[in-house]
Amino acid sequence: MSRSASIIVLAALCAFAAAPSRAQSLEAQRPQVRAALEAAAQGQPVDPALARHPLHGWLQFAQMSRRIDTVGDAQARDFLKRHEGQAVGEQFRTLWLAALARRQEWRTFRAHWRPQRGAALQCAELNARQATGALDEQWTRDAQAIWRGAAQSLPDGCDPVFALLASRGGLPPELRWARIDAAAAEQQGAVMRSAARGLPAAEAALANDYAAFIDAVHPRALNWPRGERSRRMAAHGLARLAGKDPDAAERQLPQYAQALGMSPAEQAPVLYQIALWTVASYGPDSARRLEAVPESAYDERLHEWRVREAMARGDWRAALAALRRMPKAQREDSRWRWFEARMAEKTGDKAEAQRLLREAAASPTFHGFLAADRLGQPYVLCPWKPDDGAQARAAVARDPAIVRAMELWKLDRPGWATAEWNEAMARFDDAQRRIAVGVAHDNGWFDRAVFSLGKQPDEQRLYELRFPLHHQEAIRRESARHALDPAWVAAEIRAESVFNPRARSGANARGLMQVLPTTGAATARRLGIAWGGADSLYDADTNIRLGTAYLRQMEDTYGVPYVAIAAYNAGPAPTARWQSQRPNYDPDLWIETISYKETREYVARVLAFSVIYDWRLNGDALPVTDRMLGRNQARRKGFTCPATGGA
């Protein structure tokens, strides 16, 4: 090794060794930075003592955001120059451009412009070009591109752009019709009417009648011109009706098809929606309506529903036939391999069932684990622990964007942290990205493994990153208190929050196990413990105690874990409906025929995660076939990796 190379290596190792002390310094400053962020958000000056802190830019951002409409150009220009290429600079630029647009400071706006997402700023940029004399053919093309690409309603700031575009002859009827067609496909009647305003009177009247039909099917459509557009509009309107009332859509389709000359292909989207909205509730006409959909109109979703519908009726031969009509890639998924094997069993083809089970069992998924149980085989799991080297790890951990992202995460600023993270990911290679996920894991930001791994197939095997273990003491303690398997509790936490104690859903579920405040209060009252209010659910120990108690209540109510998991996700009313619809069904069939996609996938996911967490906690696992029935004393099984033959 050359002397210069040795110096580089030594410097990297020294930096790696110094990393803990820097981390300790940042940790010591964290209360001061948190207070400074809160003060800056109130418009107060940034503490000069933090001028060298990695988050100084975000502190300034918080302070300037509060008074963005009074920030001067010199201050903004200086900030953007100092933070060029950084997430905080681009976030500020977006706010600053919006403020300049409100102030109509168009020359300054153009000086700071960089391409932005979102029609509001894109239209503001066109307004800026017009106001500063840059009204040329490129302006027209750019304005037309926004118009053409918008099936949804556009911001008010776009109105002057399109008014000017129209006055310059840039919105001819064919362009207006292009947007009307796009809006109709998205069932946006109001957008259709807006786009029609510049059409000749007769065309505008027809376009408005099309929009009225999209909003509410009406008989005037029977007298529309017999053209392709009329047939397409009829299909859009009837498809929308099918989502609300499939019976009405089925009754009315023939008359419109006959009056307008709709071909079978043009009727297919309506028949698709009629079938979908019928089978999603397992209506009595499900099988007939599914068969009415042309095979060419089937996609993966409808193929799945055709299988589920037959299984829900107990028609195993029809289910097997539906499985074999799936596209090859879909049919080879472990889930459908498992169900094809099950249907082959039920129809007497044991040899084919065994072949399919062997294929399914190679997958470390819920259905792969079921197949392994059926065959009496160990579970297949091939963990991967790449050795990326100390120097590479040190370099990623000290990357300025990663340092800022980790600090922002610890300061409960997930949006800003994610912006920094994304900036780093945009320039990292695959190895750096994996290392960064490990850094995030070590800092308690576990969901980066969910959102940033998977680009390479082997990354699915990074089980220690994808399935973090945190709060083990509380999980084991509360699981023992409520006679629950700790692997199940860990799996619930992974499925609900990816071990983020500050997680909060749109429904106001909070914390690790996503407990609703009403549920938390009721559970605390039942346990006879003090209720600390909704925010107490952000405390990990409190959340796990109340979440496991509620999980125990669900299992006591429903008798078996797989139904309890469904109830934990969907609530008691849907669960009771599914139980009454298919009593005494085999657990795998009951799970697959749950009508809610979210719950159906949630139950399978939690059960698969339970197996993997059992491996993480104990090195072996309770068979998932026994686990979902609550048979916790069953003989445990091991894991193997076929590539090595080892466990």
XYZ file of C-alpha atoms in Angstrom:
647
model
C 0.000 0.000 0.000
C 1.335 3.448 -0.888
C 2.029 6.063 1.788
C -0.824 8.281 0.486
C -3.277 5.352 0.538
C -2.209 4.522 4.103
C -2.871 8.097 5.168
C -6.369 7.957 3.635
C -7.167 4.680 5.404
C -5.837 6.010 8.716
C -7.915 9.171 8.374
C -11.067 7.153 7.673
C -10.460 4.906 10.679
C -9.833 7.911 12.892
C -13.051 9.461 11.671
C -14.884 6.230 12.411
C -13.402 6.125 15.912
C -14.378 9.747 16.498
C -17.985 9.159 15.413
C -19.292 8.200 18.892
C -17.915 11.368 20.479
C -19.578 13.502 17.828
C -22.808 11.586 18.299
C -22.555 12.171 22.042
C -22.044 15.883 21.404
C -25.150 16.023 19.203
C -27.116 14.124 21.821
C -26.061 16.595 24.519
C -27.195 19.496 22.339
C -30.521 17.930 21.413
C -32.622 19.632 24.137
C -31.146 22.991 23.154
C -31.864 22.351 19.453
C -35.423 21.225 20.210
C -36.065 24.428 22.138
C -34.453 26.469 19.356
C -36.692 24.843 16.742
C -39.783 25.671 18.762
C -38.596 29.257 19.211
C -37.721 29.605 15.518
C -41.180 28.375 14.556
C -42.518 31.359 16.521
C -40.348 33.684 14.470
C -37.677 34.218 17.127
C -34.005 34.598 16.073
C -31.831 31.502 15.922
C -29.526 30.994 18.890
C -25.999 32.055 17.731
C -24.521 29.297 19.865
C -25.904 26.792 17.349
C -24.296 28.388 14.308
C -22.022 25.369 13.753
C -24.657 22.728 14.480
C -25.543 20.459 11.514
C -29.194 21.584 11.777
C -28.458 25.295 11.740
C -29.939 25.542 8.248
C -33.180 23.931 9.397
C -33.335 26.305 12.358
C -33.066 29.222 9.947
C -35.617 27.583 7.686
C -38.085 27.276 10.562
C -37.565 30.923 11.484
C -37.853 32.252 7.911
C -40.852 30.031 7.099
C -42.779 31.788 9.838
C -42.311 35.141 8.100
C -41.782 34.020 4.507
C -43.829 36.881 3.045
C -41.428 39.438 4.513
C -38.124 37.720 3.728
C -35.953 39.896 1.508
C -34.232 38.826 -1.676
C -30.730 39.267 -0.278
C -31.434 37.022 2.714
C -33.123 34.409 0.538
C -30.333 34.480 -2.017
C -27.718 34.044 0.721
C -29.599 31.108 2.263
C -30.040 29.371 -1.082
C -26.374 29.839 -1.939
C -25.195 28.389 1.388
C -27.521 25.407 1.098
C -27.306 24.736 -2.631
C -28.078 21.088 -3.354
C -29.297 20.394 0.180
C -32.796 19.356 1.122
C -33.294 22.434 3.303
C -32.346 24.704 0.398
C -34.851 23.095 -1.949
C -37.600 23.139 0.677
C -36.942 26.829 1.224
C -36.884 27.487 -2.517
C -40.374 26.025 -2.872
C -41.743 28.247 -0.092
C -39.852 31.278 -1.388
C -41.126 30.866 -4.952
C -44.708 30.605 -3.669
C -44.200 33.816 -1.651
C -42.719 35.633 -4.653
C -45.705 34.544 -6.749
C -48.110 35.933 -4.153
C -46.150 39.195 -4.172
C -45.958 39.097 -7.993
C -42.237 39.781 -7.870
C -41.819 38.042 -11.177
C -38.223 38.938 -12.062
C -36.983 37.740 -8.702
C -39.169 34.640 -9.106
C -37.485 33.806 -12.410
C -34.038 34.396 -10.960
C -34.669 31.738 -8.302
C -36.652 29.311 -10.452
C -35.754 25.645 -10.622
C -38.181 23.052 -12.050
C -40.811 22.226 -9.428
C -43.482 19.618 -8.985
C -47.074 20.757 -8.780
C -49.195 22.789 -11.150
C -49.416 25.812 -8.809
C -45.740 26.730 -9.123
C -45.552 25.612 -12.742
C -48.382 28.016 -13.591
C -46.715 30.730 -11.490
C -43.578 30.295 -13.576
C -45.625 30.768 -16.764
C -47.162 33.908 -15.252
C -43.646 35.133 -14.453
C -42.481 34.566 -18.013
C -45.496 36.390 -19.406
C -45.031 39.322 -17.031
C -41.355 39.695 -17.926
C -41.832 39.605 -21.669
C -40.907 35.968 -22.333
C -44.147 35.134 -24.142
C -42.978 32.890 -26.966
C -43.794 29.590 -28.649
C -42.105 27.658 -25.841
C -44.430 29.368 -23.349
C -47.389 28.186 -25.422
C -46.099 24.611 -25.561
C -45.423 24.547 -21.811
C -48.879 25.912 -20.998
C -50.499 23.385 -23.313
C -48.573 20.567 -21.629
C -50.005 21.521 -18.225
C -53.491 21.771 -19.689
C -53.258 18.451 -21.491
C -51.836 16.570 -18.510
C -54.449 17.707 -15.978
C -57.458 15.434 -15.616
C -58.078 16.885 -12.160
C -58.975 20.435 -11.189
C -56.082 22.917 -11.364
C -55.196 25.709 -8.883
C -56.727 29.166 -9.356
C -53.287 30.498 -10.255
C -53.540 28.595 -13.536
C -56.656 30.510 -14.638
C -54.730 33.537 -16.004
C -52.368 31.211 -17.867
C -55.163 29.415 -19.649
C -57.100 32.615 -20.298
C -54.020 34.038 -22.027
C -53.378 30.757 -23.810
C -56.927 30.774 -25.158
C -56.680 34.410 -26.278
C -53.562 33.496 -28.260
C -55.356 30.632 -29.989
C -53.525 28.013 -27.956
C -56.631 26.121 -26.837
C -58.234 24.890 -30.052
C -61.251 22.556 -29.811
C -59.119 19.417 -30.195
C -57.056 20.394 -27.140
C -60.172 21.176 -25.119
C -61.621 17.809 -26.096
C -58.363 16.097 -25.086
C -58.765 17.412 -21.551
C -62.476 16.616 -21.515
C -61.653 13.025 -22.485
C -58.967 12.770 -19.803
C -61.297 14.213 -17.148
C -64.089 11.844 -18.179
C -61.781 8.864 -17.666
C -61.218 10.148 -14.111
C -64.949 10.845 -13.692
C -64.351 14.558 -13.151
C -67.543 16.204 -14.415
C -66.664 19.685 -13.125
C -63.337 19.663 -14.996
C -65.146 18.579 -18.166
C -67.536 21.525 -17.904
C -64.699 23.958 -17.287
C -62.744 22.706 -20.318
C -65.846 22.975 -22.513
C -66.333 26.710 -21.992
C -64.332 27.745 -25.053
C -65.929 25.269 -27.451
C -68.434 26.264 -30.135
C -71.966 26.329 -28.729
C -73.135 22.975 -30.077
C -69.974 21.188 -28.998
C -70.087 22.843 -25.568
C -73.676 21.671 -25.094
C -72.696 18.103 -25.948
C -69.642 18.224 -23.673
C -71.788 19.484 -20.793
C -74.264 16.683 -21.411
C -71.402 14.209 -21.317
C -70.338 15.698 -17.973
C -73.904 15.446 -16.668
C -73.978 11.753 -17.613
C -70.709 11.134 -15.774
C -72.262 12.718 -12.689
C -75.627 10.929 -13.017
C -76.723 8.602 -15.821
C -79.581 10.149 -17.823
C -81.698 9.030 -20.837
C -80.640 11.961 -23.060
C -77.546 9.913 -23.819
C -79.699 7.583 -25.884
C -79.836 10.355 -28.507
C -76.144 11.261 -28.507
C -74.246 11.115 -31.819
C -73.286 7.496 -32.558
C -69.547 8.055 -32.386
C -66.567 6.647 -30.516
C -66.507 9.510 -28.003
C -70.189 9.101 -27.124
C -69.685 5.384 -26.571
C -66.651 6.065 -24.399
C -68.536 8.641 -22.316
C -71.400 6.204 -21.845
C -68.940 3.588 -20.613
C -67.352 6.025 -18.144
C -70.727 7.085 -16.735
C -72.072 3.547 -16.443
C -68.820 2.354 -14.854
C -69.184 5.089 -12.237
C -72.777 4.028 -11.639
C -71.613 0.415 -11.225
C -69.441 1.487 -8.296
C -72.544 2.817 -6.542
C -75.268 0.487 -7.806
C -74.098 -2.493 -9.898
C -77.683 -3.718 -10.316
C -78.746 -0.422 -11.906
C -75.684 -0.371 -14.158
C -76.407 -3.903 -15.349
C -80.046 -3.061 -16.080
C -79.222 0.088 -18.041
C -76.141 -1.001 -19.998
C -78.056 -2.859 -22.778
C -80.171 0.128 -23.813
C -77.197 2.470 -24.076
C -75.111 -0.183 -25.821
C -77.844 -0.667 -28.412
C -78.602 3.034 -28.907
C -74.965 4.027 -29.306
C -73.661 0.872 -30.978
C -71.220 -0.088 -28.209
C -69.053 -3.066 -29.118
C -68.320 -5.856 -26.615
C -64.882 -4.269 -26.011
C -66.518 -0.897 -25.278
C -68.954 -2.521 -22.847
C -66.170 -4.447 -21.099
C -65.106 -1.639 -18.667
C -68.705 -1.393 -17.449
C -69.047 -5.152 -17.072
C -65.726 -5.157 -15.211
C -66.962 -2.621 -12.651
C -70.331 -4.368 -12.303
C -68.541 -7.641 -11.529
C -65.968 -6.050 -9.239
C -68.451 -4.195 -7.057
C -70.654 -7.276 -6.836
C -67.962 -9.788 -5.983
C -66.298 -7.458 -3.462
C -69.389 -8.064 -1.302
C -69.864 -11.672 -2.478
C -73.262 -10.804 -3.904
C -75.422 -13.647 -5.206
C -74.792 -12.669 -8.843
C -71.006 -12.624 -8.457
C -70.180 -15.728 -10.506
C -72.528 -14.805 -13.356
C -71.242 -11.248 -13.554
C -67.621 -12.372 -13.446
C -68.232 -14.685 -16.380
C -69.865 -11.827 -18.307
C -66.584 -9.893 -18.330
C -64.561 -10.650 -21.487
C -61.335 -12.462 -20.687
C -59.403 -9.696 -22.438
C -60.664 -7.221 -19.807
C -59.384 -9.266 -16.858
C -56.490 -7.895 -14.854
C -54.734 -9.366 -11.804
C -57.307 -7.938 -9.412
C -60.286 -9.513 -11.167
C -58.443 -12.806 -11.615
C -57.949 -12.885 -7.844
C -61.579 -12.096 -7.164
C -62.721 -14.886 -9.486
C -60.705 -17.343 -7.404
C -61.961 -15.924 -4.110
C -65.578 -15.958 -5.223
C -65.399 -19.649 -6.111
C -63.618 -20.470 -2.839
C -66.203 -18.479 -0.870
C -68.897 -20.725 -2.385
C -66.873 -23.871 -1.752
C -66.706 -24.613 -5.476
C -63.198 -26.032 -5.546
C -63.249 -27.021 -9.215
C -64.314 -23.535 -10.263
C -61.609 -22.053 -8.045
C -58.996 -24.335 -9.620
C -60.165 -23.402 -13.100
C -59.988 -19.690 -12.172
C -56.468 -20.138 -10.826
C -55.360 -21.759 -14.056
C -56.702 -18.833 -16.051
C -54.363 -16.431 -14.252
C -51.333 -15.030 -16.093
C -48.236 -17.178 -15.562
C -46.363 -14.635 -13.411
C -49.356 -14.120 -11.107
C -50.075 -17.819 -10.804
C -46.473 -18.507 -9.773
C -46.712 -16.272 -6.704
C -46.455 -18.359 -3.528
C -49.962 -17.356 -2.472
C -51.598 -18.713 -5.609
C -49.276 -21.714 -5.756
C -50.535 -22.573 -2.263
C -54.179 -22.214 -3.209
C -53.723 -24.101 -6.450
C -52.237 -26.926 -4.361
C -55.156 -26.713 -1.935
C -57.693 -26.840 -4.752
C -55.835 -29.748 -6.337
C -56.034 -31.566 -2.986
C -59.728 -30.875 -2.665
C -60.401 -32.141 -6.174
C -58.379 -35.323 -5.649
C -55.111 -34.618 -7.485
C -52.665 -35.301 -4.656
C -49.597 -35.676 -6.861
C -50.110 -32.246 -8.434
C -50.799 -30.798 -4.997
C -47.457 -32.100 -3.719
C -45.591 -30.596 -6.667
C -47.221 -27.208 -6.139
C -46.583 -27.331 -2.387
C -42.884 -27.903 -2.971
C -42.755 -24.835 -5.203
C -44.653 -22.678 -2.708
C -42.564 -23.839 0.262
C -39.448 -22.235 -1.199
C -40.869 -18.796 -0.364
C -40.422 -17.237 3.126
C -44.008 -15.933 3.150
C -47.224 -16.823 4.947
C -48.309 -19.196 2.176
C -44.789 -20.560 1.786
C -44.729 -21.331 5.514
C -48.135 -23.027 5.232
C -46.797 -25.165 2.384
C -43.737 -26.149 4.441
C -46.035 -27.179 7.290
C -48.107 -29.270 4.898
C -44.974 -31.044 3.682
C -43.501 -31.423 7.175
C -40.412 -29.459 6.135
C -38.393 -26.763 7.912
C -38.970 -23.195 6.879
C -36.780 -21.707 4.181
C -34.940 -18.593 5.328
C -31.644 -17.381 3.894
C -30.487 -14.315 5.833
C -27.924 -12.036 4.236
C -25.385 -9.987 6.181
C -23.160 -8.189 3.687
C -19.768 -7.118 4.983
C -19.551 -3.560 3.730
C -16.426 -2.659 5.699
C -15.705 -0.189 8.473
C -14.529 2.564 6.150
C -17.689 2.448 4.037
C -19.887 2.428 7.153
C -17.991 5.371 8.620
C -18.288 7.354 5.403
C -22.061 6.851 5.174
C -22.636 7.531 8.878
C -20.739 10.826 8.584
C -22.395 11.922 5.352
C -23.801 15.393 6.181
C -27.289 14.608 4.872
C -27.426 11.363 6.861
C -26.214 13.146 10.008
C -28.939 15.760 9.571
C -31.566 13.125 8.797
C -30.782 11.161 11.963
C -30.882 14.266 14.145
C -34.151 15.447 12.631
C -35.666 12.019 13.188
C -34.668 12.101 16.849
C -36.156 15.578 17.144
C -39.550 14.330 15.864
C -39.275 16.078 12.494
C -39.991 13.099 10.213
C -40.892 15.188 7.148
C -37.617 17.103 7.221
C -35.694 13.943 8.068
C -37.194 12.193 5.050
C -36.241 15.122 2.794
C -32.612 14.798 3.913
C -32.781 11.027 3.543
C -34.112 11.268 -0.010
C -31.343 13.701 -0.962
C -28.754 11.185 0.205
C -30.480 8.242 -1.483
C -30.484 10.090 -4.806
C -26.673 10.010 -4.902
C -25.893 6.780 -3.018
C -25.110 3.516 -4.783
C -26.740 0.243 -3.684
C -24.109 -0.569 -1.059
C -24.266 2.922 0.448
C -28.054 2.756 0.502
C -27.981 -0.528 2.440
C -25.436 0.870 4.872
C -27.590 3.963 5.362
C -30.534 1.750 6.269
C -28.297 0.158 8.898
C -27.364 3.594 10.232
C -31.036 4.503 10.432
C -31.751 1.213 12.215
C -29.058 1.965 14.791
C -30.696 5.354 15.376
C -34.162 3.890 15.889
C -35.511 4.886 12.464
C -36.630 1.426 11.458
C -39.018 2.090 8.582
C -36.142 3.028 6.252
C -35.745 -0.721 5.727
C -39.324 -0.831 4.453
C -39.038 2.163 2.136
C -35.423 1.917 0.980
C -34.711 -1.793 0.588
C -35.957 -4.076 -2.162
C -34.374 -2.566 -5.256
C -32.171 -5.667 -5.418
C -33.723 -9.131 -4.804
C -31.153 -10.058 -2.156
C -32.202 -7.081 -0.042
C -35.355 -8.956 0.935
C -32.997 -11.241 2.879
C -31.743 -8.444 5.161
C -34.018 -9.749 7.901
C -32.337 -8.045 10.842
C -32.924 -4.664 9.186
C -36.376 -5.451 7.799
C -37.584 -6.952 11.094
C -36.167 -4.832 13.903
C -36.388 -5.868 17.533
C -36.838 -3.081 20.033
C -38.513 -2.851 23.451
C -37.877 -6.578 23.913
C -38.221 -6.443 27.682
C -41.656 -4.829 27.500
C -42.786 -7.178 24.725
C -41.784 -10.270 26.669
C -43.168 -8.950 29.964
C -46.574 -7.933 28.630
C -46.862 -11.020 26.419
C -46.297 -13.204 29.493
C -48.793 -11.119 31.496
C -51.505 -11.767 28.895
C -50.452 -15.285 27.834
C -49.559 -14.186 24.313
C -46.723 -15.297 22.074
C -44.139 -12.462 22.090
C -43.380 -13.168 18.418
C -47.012 -12.328 17.633
C -46.808 -9.081 19.596
C -43.575 -8.106 17.843
C -45.201 -8.910 14.498
C -48.181 -6.692 15.319
C -45.833 -3.815 16.162
C -43.895 -4.336 12.922
C -47.126 -4.371 10.901
C -48.679 -1.413 12.702
C -45.839 1.077 13.167
C -42.490 -0.487 12.154
C -41.468 0.125 15.784
C -42.040 3.881 15.670
C -43.379 4.911 19.091
C -44.469 8.309 17.667
C -46.543 6.833 14.835
C -50.014 8.284 14.372
C -52.562 7.218 11.774
C -55.202 9.244 9.991
C -57.764 7.599 12.275
C -55.789 8.878 15.328
C -54.397 5.455 16.290
C -51.164 6.051 18.157
C -47.862 4.515 19.050
C -46.231 1.150 18.536
C -49.399 -0.947 18.400
C -51.536 1.849 16.929
C -54.022 1.955 19.786
C -56.968 4.320 19.447
C -57.390 6.684 22.432
C -60.925 5.359 23.041
C -59.615 1.788 23.040
C -56.705 2.758 25.269
C -58.992 4.452 27.787
C -61.419 1.522 27.850
C -58.601 -1.015 28.202
C -56.951 0.964 30.993
C -60.283 1.149 32.814
C -60.773 -2.613 32.407
C -57.282 -3.279 33.764
C -57.776 -0.878 36.647
C -54.755 1.241 35.765
C -54.483 5.007 35.524
C -55.228 6.464 32.090
C -52.763 9.190 31.180
C -54.671 10.502 28.192
C -54.176 10.017 24.460
C -50.566 11.208 24.462
C -49.622 8.478 26.932
C -49.951 6.066 24.007
C -46.686 7.484 22.660
C -44.929 5.956 25.658
C -43.657 2.557 24.507
C -44.311 0.671 27.759
C -47.838 2.090 28.089
C -48.669 1.329 24.481
C -47.414 -2.247 24.641
C -49.238 -2.862 27.914
C -52.554 -1.605 26.567
C -52.061 -3.049 23.075
C -51.286 -6.558 24.329
C -54.253 -6.416 26.731
C -56.517 -5.475 23.824
C -55.008 -8.250 21.688
C -55.733 -10.698 24.501
C -59.313 -9.404 24.585
C -59.626 -10.001 20.839
C -58.385 -13.580 21.159
C -60.726 -14.240 24.087
C -63.621 -12.859 22.036
C -62.919 -14.702 18.801
C -61.215 -17.848 20.071
C -58.385 -18.100 17.572
C -55.538 -15.731 16.673
C -56.229 -15.447 12.951
C -59.721 -14.053 13.565
C -58.413 -11.895 16.424
C -55.848 -10.381 14.040
C -58.604 -9.555 11.565
C -60.665 -7.929 14.314
C -57.650 -5.947 15.560
C -57.358 -4.437 12.087
C -60.949 -4.136 10.862
C -63.053 -3.986 14.035
C -65.854 -6.195 15.343
C -68.657 -5.510 12.828
C -66.874 -6.620 9.628
C -65.294 -9.547 11.469
C -68.685 -10.749 12.660
C -69.988 -10.505 9.087
C -67.115 -12.569 7.705
C -67.630 -15.180 10.407
C -71.326 -15.472 9.654
C -70.737 -15.654 5.895
C -68.223 -18.506 6.087
C -68.546 -20.387 9.377
C -66.305 -23.413 9.871
C -64.087 -22.506 6.913
C -60.477 -23.628 6.918
C -58.369 -20.748 8.307
C -56.400 -20.152 5.096
C -59.593 -20.016 3.022
C -61.327 -17.766 5.538
C -58.402 -15.341 5.514
C -58.196 -15.240 1.716
C -61.926 -14.596 1.345
C -61.951 -11.584 3.682
C -63.552 -8.884 1.556
C -61.303 -6.013 2.738
C -57.991 -6.052 0.887
C -56.210 -4.260 3.735
C -57.375 -6.762 6.358
C -56.862 -9.802 4.146
C -53.243 -8.836 3.549
C -52.767 -7.669 7.135
C -53.686 -11.050 8.627
C -51.351 -12.918 6.284
C -48.594 -10.375 6.917
C -48.823 -10.555 10.719
C -48.780 -14.354 10.684
C -45.720 -14.397 8.392
C -43.998 -11.747 10.509
C -44.702 -13.847 13.611
C -42.681 -16.717 12.165
C -39.760 -14.429 11.359
C -39.867 -12.805 14.801
C -39.968 -16.253 16.387
C -36.741 -16.953 14.494
C -35.256 -13.666 15.669
C -36.272 -14.241 19.290
C -35.708 -17.984 19.604
C -33.928 -19.413 16.569
C -36.827 -21.736 15.786
C -40.569 -21.201 15.343
C -44.023 -22.361 16.228
C -45.548 -23.711 12.991
C -47.802 -21.089 11.477
C -50.526 -23.708 11.023
C -50.599 -24.138 14.810
C -49.935 -20.472 15.553
C -53.026 -19.181 13.766
C -55.179 -21.621 15.757
C -53.605 -20.675 19.091
C -51.900 -24.030 19.624
C -48.872 -22.520 21.338
C -47.556 -25.794 22.775
C -47.107 -27.455 19.394
C -43.749 -28.900 18.427
C -41.503 -26.144 17.127
C -39.610 -26.332 13.865
C -36.324 -25.134 12.465
C -35.145 -23.124 9.487
C -32.973 -24.029 6.557
C -31.332 -22.297 3.631
C -31.227 -24.635 0.608
C -28.217 -22.811 -0.818
C -26.102 -23.882 2.155
C -28.156 -26.692 3.661
C -27.786 -25.032 7.055
C -30.296 -23.504 9.422
